[in-house]
Coordinates of N, CA and C in Angstrom, one line a residue:
X89 N 35.1 -49.6 31.3 CA 35.8 -49.0 32.4 C 37.3 -49.2 32.2
X90 N 38.0 -48.2 32.7 CA 39.5 -48.2 32.5 C 40.1 -48.6 33.8
X91 N 41.4 -49.1 33.7 CA 42.1 -49.4 34.9 C 42.8 -48.1 35.5
X92 N 42.6 -47.0 34.8 CA 43.2 -45.8 35.2 C 42.1 -44.7 35.0
X93 N 41.0 -44.8 35.8 CA 39.8 -44.1 35.5 C 40.0 -42.6 35.8
X94 N 41.0 -42.2 36.4 CA 41.3 -40.7 36.7 C 41.8 -40.0 35.5
X95 N 42.3 -40.8 34.5 CA 42.8 -40.2 33.2 C 41.7 -39.9 32.2
X96 N 42.0 -39.0 31.3 CA 41.1 -38.7 30.3 C 41.4 -39.3 28.9
X97 N 40.6 -40.2 28.4 CA 40.9 -40.9 27.1 C 40.6 -40.0 25.9
X98 N 40.3 -38.8 26.0 CA 39.9 -38.0 24.9 C 41.0 -37.8 23.9
X99 N 40.7 -37.5 22.6 CA 41.7 -37.1 21.7 C 42.3 -35.8 22.1
X100 N 43.5 -35.5 21.6 CA 44.1 -34.2 22.0 C 44.8 -33.6 20.8
X101 N 44.9 -32.3 20.8 CA 45.7 -31.6 19.7 C 46.5 -30.5 20.4
X102 N 47.8 -30.4 19.9 CA 48.7 -29.4 20.5 C 49.2 -28.6 19.3
X103 N 48.7 -27.4 19.2 CA 49.0 -26.5 18.1 C 50.5 -26.1 18.1
X104 N 51.1 -26.2 17.0 CA 52.5 -25.7 16.9 C 52.8 -25.1 15.5
X105 N 53.9 -25.5 14.9 CA 54.3 -24.9 13.6 C 53.6 -25.6 12.4
X106 N 54.2 -25.4 11.2 CA 53.7 -26.0 10.0 C 54.2 -27.4 9.7
X107 N 54.9 -28.0 10.7 CA 55.2 -29.4 10.6 C 54.3 -30.2 11.6
X108 N 53.5 -31.1 11.1 CA 52.6 -31.8 11.9 C 52.8 -33.3 12.0
X109 N 52.4 -33.9 13.1 CA 52.5 -35.3 13.2 C 51.2 -35.9 13.8
X110 N 50.7 -37.0 13.2 CA 49.5 -37.7 13.6 C 50.0 -38.9 14.5
X111 N 49.6 -38.9 15.7 CA 50.0 -40.0 16.6 C 48.8 -40.9 16.9
X112 N 48.9 -42.2 16.6 CA 47.8 -43.1 16.7 C 48.0 -44.2 17.7
X113 N 47.1 -44.2 18.7 CA 47.3 -45.2 19.8 C 46.9 -46.6 19.4
X114 N 47.1 -47.5 20.4 CA 46.9 -48.9 20.1 C 45.6 -49.5 20.6
X115 N 45.4 -50.8 20.4 CA 44.2 -51.5 20.6 C 43.8 -51.5 22.1
X116 N 42.6 -51.2 22.5 CA 42.1 -51.1 23.8 C 42.6 -49.9 24.6
X117 N 43.5 -49.1 24.0 CA 44.1 -48.0 24.7 C 43.4 -46.7 24.3
X118 N 44.2 -45.6 24.4 CA 43.6 -44.3 24.2 C 44.8 -43.3 23.9
X119 N 44.5 -42.1 23.5 CA 45.6 -41.2 23.3 C 46.6 -40.9 24.4
X120 N 46.2 -41.3 25.6 CA 47.2 -41.2 26.8 C 48.4 -42.0 26.5
X121 N 48.3 -43.1 25.6 CA 49.4 -43.9 25.3 C 50.5 -43.2 24.6
X122 N 50.2 -42.1 23.9 CA 51.2 -41.4 23.1 C 51.3 -39.9 23.6
X123 N 50.8 -39.6 24.8 CA 50.7 -38.3 25.3 C 52.2 -37.8 25.6
X124 N 53.0 -38.6 26.2 CA 54.3 -38.1 26.6 C 55.1 -37.8 25.4
X125 N 55.1 -38.6 24.4 CA 55.9 -38.4 23.2 C 55.3 -37.2 22.4
X126 N 54.0 -37.1 22.4 CA 53.3 -35.9 21.8 C 53.7 -34.6 22.4
X127 N 53.7 -34.6 23.7 CA 54.1 -33.3 24.4 C 55.6 -33.0 24.1
X128 N 56.4 -34.0 24.1 CA 57.9 -33.8 23.8 C 58.1 -33.2 22.4
X129 N 57.3 -33.7 21.4 CA 57.4 -33.2 20.1 C 56.8 -31.8 19.9
X130 N 55.8 -31.6 20.7 CA 55.2 -30.2 20.7 C 56.2 -29.2 21.2
X131 N 56.9 -29.6 22.2 CA 57.9 -28.7 22.8 C 59.0 -28.3 21.7
X132 N 59.2 -29.2 20.7 CA 60.1 -28.9 19.6 C 59.5 -28.1 18.5
X133 N 58.2 -27.7 18.7 CA 57.6 -26.8 17.7 C 56.6 -27.5 16.8
X134 N 56.4 -28.8 16.9 CA 55.5 -29.5 16.0 C 54.0 -29.3 16.4
X135 N 53.2 -29.4 15.4 CA 51.7 -29.5 15.7 C 51.4 -31.0 15.8
X136 N 50.8 -31.4 16.9 CA 50.5 -32.8 17.3 C 49.0 -33.1 17.3
X137 N 48.6 -34.1 16.7 CA 47.2 -34.5 16.7 C 47.1 -36.0 17.1
X138 N 46.3 -36.3 18.1 CA 46.2 -37.7 18.5 C 44.7 -38.0 18.6
X139 N 44.1 -38.7 17.6 CA 42.7 -39.0 17.6 C 42.4 -40.2 18.5
X140 N 41.1 -40.3 18.9 CA 40.6 -41.5 19.6 C 39.9 -42.4 18.6
X141 N 40.4 -43.6 18.5 CA 39.9 -44.6 17.6 C 38.5 -45.0 17.9
X142 N 37.6 -45.2 16.9 CA 36.2 -45.7 17.2 C 36.3 -46.9 18.1
X143 N 35.3 -47.0 19.1 CA 35.2 -48.1 20.0 C 36.2 -48.0 21.2
X144 N 37.0 -47.0 21.2 CA 37.9 -46.8 22.4 C 37.4 -45.6 23.2
X145 N 37.8 -45.6 24.5 CA 37.5 -44.6 25.4 C 36.0 -44.6 25.8
X146 N 35.3 -45.7 25.5 CA 33.9 -45.9 25.9 C 33.7 -47.2 26.7
X147 N 33.3 -48.2 26.0 CA 33.2 -49.5 26.6 C 33.7 -50.6 25.7
X148 N 34.1 -51.8 26.3 CA 34.6 -52.9 25.5 C 33.5 -53.4 24.6
X149 N 32.2 -53.3 25.0 CA 31.1 -53.8 24.1 C 31.1 -52.9 22.8
X150 N 31.3 -51.6 23.0 CA 31.4 -50.7 21.9 C 32.5 -51.1 20.9
X151 N 33.7 -51.5 21.5 CA 34.8 -51.9 20.7 C 34.5 -53.1 19.8
X152 N 33.7 -54.0 20.4 CA 33.3 -55.2 19.7 C 32.4 -54.9 18.5
X153 N 31.8 -53.7 18.4 CA 30.9 -53.3 17.2 C 31.7 -52.8 16.1
X154 N 33.0 -52.5 16.2 CA 33.8 -51.8 15.2 C 34.4 -52.8 14.2
X155 N 34.5 -52.3 12.9 CA 35.2 -53.0 11.9 C 36.5 -52.3 11.6
X156 N 37.5 -53.0 11.0 CA 38.8 -52.3 10.8 C 38.6 -51.1 9.9
X157 N 37.7 -51.1 9.0 CA 37.5 -50.0 8.1 C 37.1 -48.7 8.9
X158 N 36.4 -48.9 10.0 CA 36.0 -47.7 10.8 C 37.3 -47.0 11.3
X159 N 38.3 -47.8 11.7 CA 39.6 -47.3 12.2 C 40.4 -46.6 11.1
X160 N 40.4 -47.3 9.9 CA 41.2 -46.7 8.8 C 40.6 -45.4 8.3
X161 N 39.2 -45.4 8.2 CA 38.5 -44.2 7.8 C 38.7 -43.0 8.8
X162 N 38.7 -43.3 10.1 CA 38.8 -42.3 11.1 C 40.2 -41.6 11.0
X163 N 41.3 -42.4 10.9 CA 42.6 -41.8 10.9 C 42.9 -41.1 9.5
X164 N 42.2 -41.6 8.5 CA 42.4 -40.9 7.2 C 41.7 -39.5 7.3
X165 N 40.6 -39.4 7.9 CA 40.0 -38.1 8.1 C 40.8 -37.2 8.9
X166 N 41.4 -37.8 10.0 CA 42.3 -37.0 10.9 C 43.5 -36.5 10.1
X167 N 44.1 -37.4 9.2 CA 45.2 -37.0 8.4 C 44.9 -35.9 7.5
X168 N 43.8 -36.0 6.8 CA 43.4 -34.9 5.8 C 43.2 -33.6 6.5
X169 N 42.7 -33.6 7.7 CA 42.5 -32.4 8.5 C 43.8 -31.8 8.8
X170 N 44.8 -32.6 9.3 CA 46.1 -32.2 9.6 C 46.8 -31.6 8.4
X171 N 46.7 -32.3 7.3 CA 47.3 -31.8 6.1 C 46.8 -30.4 5.7
X172 N 45.5 -30.1 6.0 CA 45.0 -28.8 5.6 C 45.5 -27.7 6.5
X173 N 46.2 -28.1 7.6 CA 46.8 -27.0 8.5 C 48.3 -27.0 8.5
X174 N 48.9 -28.1 8.0 CA 50.4 -28.1 8.1 C 51.0 -28.4 6.7
X175 N 52.1 -27.8 6.4 CA 52.7 -28.0 5.1 C 53.4 -29.4 5.0
X176 N 53.9 -29.8 6.1 CA 54.6 -31.1 6.1 C 54.0 -32.0 7.2
X177 N 53.7 -33.3 6.9 CA 53.0 -34.1 7.8 C 53.8 -35.5 7.9
X178 N 53.9 -35.9 9.2 CA 54.4 -37.3 9.5 C 53.3 -38.1 10.2
X179 N 53.4 -39.4 10.2 CA 52.4 -40.2 10.9 C 53.2 -41.2 11.7
X180 N 52.7 -41.4 13.0 CA 53.3 -42.4 13.9 C 52.2 -43.2 14.5
X181 N 52.4 -44.5 14.8 CA 51.4 -45.3 15.5 C 52.1 -46.4 16.3
X182 N 51.4 -46.8 17.4 CA 51.9 -47.9 18.2 C 50.9 -49.0 18.2
X183 N 51.5 -50.3 18.0 CA 50.7 -51.5 18.0 C 49.6 -51.4 16.9
X184 N 48.3 -51.5 17.2 CA 47.3 -51.3 16.2 C 47.5 -50.0 15.5
X185 N 47.9 -49.0 16.2 CA 48.2 -47.7 15.5 C 49.3 -47.8 14.5
X186 N 50.2 -48.7 14.6 CA 51.3 -48.9 13.6 C 50.7 -49.5 12.3
X187 N 49.7 -50.4 12.5 CA 49.0 -50.9 11.3 C 48.3 -49.8 10.5
X188 N 47.6 -48.9 11.3 CA 46.9 -47.8 10.7 C 47.9 -46.8 10.1
X189 N 49.0 -46.6 10.7 CA 50.0 -45.7 10.1 C 50.5 -46.3 8.8
X190 N 50.7 -47.6 8.7 CA 51.2 -48.2 7.5 C 50.1 -48.2 6.4
X191 N 48.9 -48.3 6.8 CA 47.8 -48.3 5.9 C 47.7 -46.9 5.3
X192 N 47.9 -45.8 6.1 CA 47.9 -44.5 5.6 C 49.0 -44.2 4.7
X193 N 50.2 -44.8 5.0 CA 51.4 -44.6 4.2 C 51.2 -45.2 2.8
X194 N 50.5 -46.3 2.7 CA 50.2 -47.0 1.4 C 49.3 -46.1 0.6
X195 N 48.3 -45.5 1.3 CA 47.3 -44.7 0.6 C 47.8 -43.2 0.3
X196 N 48.8 -42.8 1.1 CA 49.3 -41.4 0.9 C 50.8 -41.4 0.8
X197 N 51.3 -41.6 -0.4 CA 52.7 -41.7 -0.6 C 53.5 -40.4 -0.4
X198 N 52.7 -39.3 -0.3 CA 53.3 -38.0 -0.1 C 53.8 -37.7 1.3
X199 N 53.5 -38.7 2.3 CA 53.9 -38.5 3.6 C 55.4 -38.3 3.7
X200 N 55.9 -37.4 4.6 CA 57.3 -37.2 4.7 C 58.0 -38.3 5.5
X201 N 57.2 -39.0 6.3 CA 57.9 -40.1 7.1 C 56.8 -40.8 7.9
X202 N 57.2 -42.0 8.3 CA 56.3 -42.9 9.1 C 57.1 -43.4 10.2
X203 N 56.6 -43.4 11.5 CA 57.2 -43.9 12.6 C 56.3 -45.1 13.2
X204 N 56.9 -46.2 13.3 CA 56.2 -47.4 13.8 C 56.7 -47.8 15.2
X205 N 55.9 -47.8 16.2 CA 56.2 -48.2 17.6 C 55.6 -49.6 17.8
X206 N 56.4 -50.5 18.2 CA 55.9 -51.9 18.5 C 55.0 -52.4 17.4
X207 N 55.5 -52.5 16.2 CA 54.7 -52.8 15.0 C 54.0 -54.2 15.1
X208 N 52.6 -54.2 15.0 CA 51.8 -55.4 15.2 C 51.6 -56.1 13.9
X209 N 52.6 -56.1 13.0 CA 52.4 -56.7 11.7 C 52.4 -58.2 11.8
X210 N 53.1 -58.7 12.9 CA 53.0 -60.2 13.1 C 52.8 -60.4 14.6
X211 N 52.0 -61.3 15.0 CA 51.7 -61.6 16.4 C 52.3 -63.0 16.8
X212 N 52.5 -63.2 18.0 CA 53.0 -64.6 18.4 C 52.2 -65.7 17.9
X213 N 52.8 -66.8 17.6 CA 52.0 -67.9 17.0 C 51.3 -68.7 18.2
X214 N 50.6 -69.7 17.8 CA 49.9 -70.5 18.8 C 48.5 -70.8 18.2
X215 N 47.9 -71.8 18.8 CA 46.5 -72.2 18.3 C 45.5 -71.2 18.6
X216 N 45.6 -70.5 19.8 CA 44.5 -69.7 20.3 C 44.2 -68.6 19.3
X217 N 45.2 -67.9 18.7 CA 44.9 -66.8 17.8 C 44.2 -67.3 16.5
X218 N 44.4 -68.5 16.1 CA 43.7 -69.0 14.9 C 42.2 -69.4 15.2
X219 N 41.9 -69.6 16.5 CA 40.6 -69.9 16.9 C 39.7 -68.7 17.2
X220 N 40.2 -67.5 17.1 CA 39.5 -66.3 17.4 C 38.2 -66.2 16.6
X221 N 38.2 -66.5 15.3 CA 37.0 -66.3 14.5 C 35.8 -67.1 15.0
X222 N 36.1 -68.3 15.7 CA 35.0 -69.1 16.3 C 34.8 -68.7 17.8
X223 N 35.9 -68.5 18.5 CA 35.8 -68.2 19.9 C 35.1 -66.9 20.2
X224 N 35.1 -66.0 19.3 CA 34.5 -64.7 19.6 C 33.0 -64.8 19.8
X225 N 32.4 -65.8 19.3 CA 31.0 -66.0 19.5 C 30.7 -66.7 20.9
X226 N 31.7 -67.4 21.4 CA 31.5 -68.1 22.7 C 32.0 -67.2 23.8
X227 N 33.1 -66.4 23.6 CA 33.6 -65.5 24.6 C 33.9 -64.2 24.0
X228 N 32.9 -63.4 23.8 CA 33.1 -62.1 23.1 C 34.0 -61.1 23.8
X229 N 34.0 -61.2 25.1 CA 34.9 -60.4 25.9 C 35.7 -61.2 26.9
X230 N 37.0 -61.0 27.0 CA 37.8 -61.8 27.9 C 38.7 -60.8 28.7
X231 N 39.1 -61.2 29.9 CA 40.0 -60.4 30.7 C 41.4 -60.4 30.1
X232 N 42.0 -59.2 30.0 CA 43.3 -59.1 29.5 C 44.4 -59.6 30.5
X233 N 45.4 -60.2 30.0 CA 46.6 -60.5 30.9 C 47.2 -59.2 31.3
X234 N 47.8 -59.2 32.5 CA 48.5 -58.0 33.0 C 49.5 -57.5 32.0
X235 N 49.5 -56.2 31.7 CA 50.5 -55.6 30.8 C 51.9 -55.6 31.5
X236 N 52.9 -55.8 30.7 CA 54.3 -55.8 31.3 C 55.0 -54.4 31.0
X237 N 55.6 -53.9 32.1 CA 56.4 -52.6 31.9 C 57.5 -52.7 32.9
X238 N 58.7 -52.1 32.5 CA 59.8 -52.1 33.4 C 59.7 -50.9 34.4
X239 N 59.0 -49.8 34.0 CA 58.7 -48.7 34.9 C 57.4 -49.0 35.7
X240 N 57.5 -49.1 37.0 CA 56.3 -49.5 37.8 C 55.2 -48.5 37.7
X241 N 55.5 -47.3 37.2 CA 54.5 -46.2 37.1 C 54.0 -46.0 35.7
X242 N 54.6 -46.8 34.7 CA 54.3 -46.5 33.3 C 52.8 -46.7 33.0
X243 N 52.2 -47.8 33.5 CA 50.8 -48.0 33.2 C 49.8 -47.2 33.9
X244 N 50.3 -46.4 34.9 CA 49.5 -45.4 35.6 C 49.1 -44.3 34.6
X245 N 49.9 -44.1 33.5 CA 49.7 -43.1 32.6 C 48.8 -43.5 31.4
X246 N 48.3 -44.7 31.5 CA 47.6 -45.3 30.4 C 46.1 -45.5 30.7
X247 N 45.2 -44.8 30.0 CA 43.8 -45.2 30.1 C 43.5 -46.3 29.1
X248 N 43.0 -47.4 29.6 CA 42.8 -48.5 28.7 C 41.7 -49.5 29.3
X249 N 41.2 -50.3 28.4 CA 40.2 -51.3 28.9 C 40.9 -52.5 29.6
X250 N 40.4 -52.9 30.8 CA 41.0 -54.1 31.4 C 40.6 -55.4 30.7
X251 N 39.7 -55.3 29.8 CA 39.2 -56.5 29.1 C 39.4 -56.2 27.6
X252 N 39.2 -57.3 26.8 CA 39.4 -57.2 25.3 C 38.3 -57.9 24.6
X253 N 37.9 -57.3 23.5 CA 36.8 -57.9 22.7 C 37.5 -58.8 21.6
X254 N 37.1 -60.0 21.6 CA 37.6 -60.9 20.6 C 37.1 -60.6 19.2
X255 N 35.9 -59.9 19.1 CA 35.5 -59.4 17.8 C 36.5 -58.4 17.3
X256 N 37.0 -57.5 18.2 CA 38.0 -56.6 17.9 C 39.3 -57.2 17.5
X257 N 39.7 -58.3 18.2 CA 40.9 -59.0 17.9 C 40.8 -59.6 16.4
X258 N 39.7 -60.1 16.1 CA 39.5 -60.6 14.7 C 39.6 -59.5 13.7
X259 N 39.1 -58.3 14.0 CA 39.3 -57.2 13.0 C 40.7 -56.8 12.9
X260 N 41.5 -56.9 14.0 CA 43.0 -56.6 13.8 C 43.6 -57.6 12.9
X261 N 43.2 -58.9 13.0 CA 43.8 -59.9 12.2 C 43.5 -59.6 10.7
X262 N 42.3 -59.2 10.4 CA 41.9 -58.8 9.1 C 42.7 -57.6 8.6
X263 N 42.9 -56.6 9.4 CA 43.7 -55.5 9.0 C 45.2 -55.9 8.8
X264 N 45.7 -56.7 9.7 CA 47.1 -57.2 9.6 C 47.3 -57.8 8.3
X265 N 46.4 -58.7 7.9 CA 46.5 -59.4 6.6 C 46.6 -58.4 5.4
X266 N 45.8 -57.4 5.5 CA 45.8 -56.4 4.4 C 47.1 -55.6 4.4
X267 N 47.5 -55.2 5.6 CA 48.7 -54.3 5.7 C 49.9 -55.1 5.2
X268 N 50.0 -56.4 5.6 CA 51.1 -57.2 5.1 C 51.2 -57.2 3.6
X269 N 50.1 -57.2 2.9 CA 50.1 -57.2 1.4 C 50.5 -55.8 0.9
X270 N 50.3 -54.7 1.7 CA 50.5 -53.4 1.3 C 52.0 -52.9 1.6
X271 N 52.7 -53.7 2.3 CA 54.1 -53.3 2.7 C 55.0 -52.9 1.5
X272 N 55.0 -53.6 0.4 CA 55.8 -53.2 -0.7 C 55.4 -51.8 -1.3
X273 N 54.2 -51.3 -1.0 CA 53.8 -50.0 -1.5 C 54.3 -48.8 -0.6
X274 N 54.9 -49.2 0.6 CA 55.3 -48.1 1.5 C 56.6 -47.6 1.0
X275 N 56.6 -46.3 0.5 CA 57.8 -45.7 -0.1 C 58.3 -44.5 0.7
X276 N 57.6 -44.1 1.7 CA 58.0 -43.0 2.5 C 59.1 -43.5 3.5
X277 N 60.0 -42.6 3.9 CA 61.0 -43.0 5.0 C 60.3 -43.5 6.2
X278 N 60.9 -44.6 6.8 CA 60.3 -45.2 8.0 C 61.3 -45.4 9.1
X279 N 60.8 -45.2 10.3 CA 61.6 -45.5 11.5 C 60.7 -46.5 12.3
X280 N 61.4 -47.7 12.6 CA 60.7 -48.7 13.4 C 61.4 -48.8 14.7
X281 N 60.6 -48.7 15.8 CA 61.1 -48.8 17.2 C 60.3 -49.9 17.9
X282 N 61.1 -50.8 18.4 CA 60.5 -52.0 19.1 C 61.3 -52.4 20.3
X283 N 60.7 -53.1 21.2 CA 61.4 -53.6 22.4 C 61.7 -55.1 22.3
X284 N 62.8 -55.5 22.7 CA 63.1 -57.0 22.7 C 62.4 -57.7 23.8
X285 N 61.8 -56.9 24.8 CA 61.1 -57.5 25.9 C 59.6 -57.6 25.6
X286 N 59.1 -57.1 24.4 CA 57.7 -57.0 24.1 C 57.1 -58.4 24.0
X287 N 56.0 -58.6 24.7 CA 55.4 -59.9 24.8 C 54.1 -60.0 23.9
X288 N 53.7 -58.9 23.3 CA 52.5 -58.8 22.5 C 52.6 -58.9 21.0
X289 N 53.9 -58.7 20.5 CA 54.1 -58.9 19.1 C 55.1 -60.0 18.9
X290 N 55.1 -60.6 17.7 CA 56.1 -61.7 17.5 C 57.5 -61.2 17.5
X291 N 58.4 -61.9 18.0 CA 59.8 -61.5 18.0 C 60.4 -61.0 16.7
X292 N 59.8 -61.6 15.6 CA 60.2 -61.3 14.3 C 59.4 -60.1 13.6
X293 N 58.5 -59.6 14.3 CA 57.5 -58.6 13.7 C 58.2 -57.4 13.1
X294 N 59.1 -56.8 13.9 CA 59.8 -55.5 13.5 C 60.7 -55.8 12.3
X295 N 61.5 -56.9 12.4 CA 62.4 -57.2 11.2 C 61.6 -57.6 10.0
X296 N 60.5 -58.3 10.1 CA 59.6 -58.7 9.0 C 59.1 -57.4 8.3
X297 N 58.6 -56.5 9.1 CA 58.1 -55.2 8.6 C 59.2 -54.5 7.8
X298 N 60.4 -54.4 8.4 CA 61.6 -53.7 7.8 C 61.9 -54.4 6.5
X299 N 61.9 -55.7 6.5 CA 62.4 -56.4 5.3 C 61.4 -56.3 4.1
X300 N 60.1 -56.2 4.4 CA 59.1 -56.2 3.3 C 58.6 -54.9 2.9
X301 N 59.0 -53.8 3.4 CA 58.6 -52.5 3.0 C 59.3 -52.1 1.7
X302 N 58.7 -51.3 0.8 CA 59.2 -50.9 -0.4 C 60.3 -49.9 -0.3
X303 N 60.2 -49.1 0.7 CA 61.2 -47.9 0.9 C 62.6 -48.4 1.1
X304 N 63.6 -47.6 0.6 CA 65.0 -47.9 0.9 C 65.5 -47.0 2.1
X305 N 64.7 -46.1 2.5 CA 65.0 -45.2 3.6 C 64.3 -45.7 4.8
X306 N 64.9 -46.6 5.5 CA 64.3 -47.2 6.7 C 65.3 -47.5 7.8
X307 N 64.9 -47.4 9.0 CA 65.8 -47.6 10.2 C 65.1 -48.5 11.2
X308 N 65.8 -49.4 11.8 CA 65.3 -50.3 12.8 C 66.0 -50.0 14.1
X309 N 65.2 -49.7 15.1 CA 65.8 -49.3 16.4 C 65.2 -50.3 17.5
X310 N 66.1 -51.0 18.2 CA 65.7 -51.9 19.2 C 66.0 -51.3 20.6
X311 N 65.0 -51.5 21.5 CA 65.1 -51.1 22.9 C 65.2 -52.3 23.7
X312 N 65.8 -52.2 24.9 CA 66.0 -53.4 25.7 C 65.6 -53.2 27.2
X313 N 64.9 -52.1 27.5 CA 64.5 -51.9 28.9 C 63.1 -51.3 29.0
X314 N 62.1 -51.9 28.2 CA 60.7 -51.5 28.3 C 59.9 -52.6 27.7
X315 N 58.6 -52.5 27.9 CA 57.6 -53.5 27.4 C 57.0 -53.0 26.1
X316 N 55.8 -53.5 25.8 CA 55.1 -53.1 24.6 C 54.9 -51.6 24.4
X317 N 54.6 -51.0 25.5 CA 54.2 -49.6 25.5 C 55.4 -48.7 25.5
X318 N 56.2 -48.7 24.4 CA 57.5 -48.0 24.4 C 57.3 -46.5 24.5
X319 N 56.1 -46.0 24.2 CA 55.9 -44.5 24.3 C 55.6 -44.0 25.7
X320 N 55.5 -44.9 26.6 CA 55.3 -44.4 28.0 C 56.1 -45.2 29.1
X321 N 56.9 -46.2 28.6 CA 57.6 -47.0 29.6 C 59.0 -46.4 29.8
X322 N 59.9 -47.1 30.4 CA 61.2 -46.5 30.9 C 62.0 -45.7 29.8
X323 N 61.9 -46.1 28.6 CA 62.7 -45.5 27.5 C 61.9 -44.5 26.6
X324 N 60.8 -44.0 27.1 CA 60.0 -43.1 26.3 C 60.7 -41.9 25.9
X325 N 61.6 -41.3 26.7 CA 62.4 -40.1 26.3 C 63.3 -40.4 25.2
X326 N 63.9 -41.6 25.1 CA 64.8 -42.0 24.0 C 63.9 -42.1 22.7
X327 N 62.7 -42.7 22.9 CA 61.8 -42.8 21.8 C 61.4 -41.4 21.2
X328 N 61.1 -40.5 22.1 CA 60.7 -39.2 21.7 C 61.9 -38.5 21.0
X329 N 63.1 -38.6 21.5 CA 64.3 -38.0 20.9 C 64.6 -38.6 19.5
X330 N 64.5 -39.9 19.4 CA 64.8 -40.5 18.1 C 63.7 -40.2 17.1
X331 N 62.5 -40.0 17.6 CA 61.4 -39.6 16.7 C 61.7 -38.2 16.1
X332 N 62.1 -37.3 17.0 CA 62.3 -35.9 16.6 C 63.5 -35.9 15.7
X333 N 64.6 -36.6 15.9 CA 65.7 -36.7 15.0 C 65.3 -37.2 13.7
X334 N 64.5 -38.2 13.6 CA 64.0 -38.7 12.3 C 63.2 -37.7 11.6
X335 N 62.4 -36.9 12.3 CA 61.6 -35.9 11.6 C 62.5 -34.8 11.1
X336 N 63.5 -34.4 11.9 CA 64.4 -33.3 11.4 C 65.2 -33.8 10.2
X337 N 65.6 -35.0 10.2 CA 66.4 -35.6 9.1 C 65.6 -35.5 7.8
X338 N 64.3 -35.7 7.8 CA 63.5 -35.8 6.6 C 62.7 -34.6 6.3
X339 N 63.0 -33.5 6.9 CA 62.3 -32.2 6.6 C 62.9 -31.7 5.3

């Protein structure tokens, strides 16, 4: 069940020109998380594709059945389909979607550019995160803490699960470990957008990602008036504008 059950968590496609972008949502969320930015980019003539990750848009129990390879395979298929229709392709992702975007970039060095929103390459420290491999068997599903947003209506635009699967959290940890090793292989231009108010990623996550990527064409952009969901919180228009500027620069 979603906390915004009137919304539709389905994947969406917005047909445009021969420049395409794959937008990948985050953990427990849905394509609604990237809808505003997607529509803004479509208005600029881009073809926009936002897939629904396996285990999302259904039930939290379904999410707990997924492995990280299911997510990487799903977005790889979506990327290949977009490549068959567009001459030039960019990839963007938020949170878990940022890890998947980085994984794609390591496997597809021909990508024209990669945009990372709230990169989940590092998570806040603490004992609890290290206990997940054991805790998931005792508490497979736990209630999520309330999401933080500066726009009081931001989360009304987000279809997401009110609970989280610890089996899914463990799969993110496995994917994060793999992506951290792949960072030196990222050679495409990269834009990193993060919020200094984000409570879900480590304060050093964006800088760590920036420092360890192989590309020399990289930009770090800090926001100061939104939470983790930068693509639909108070500064989403700035995020959409900077994304489009990045795309234009690298065409």
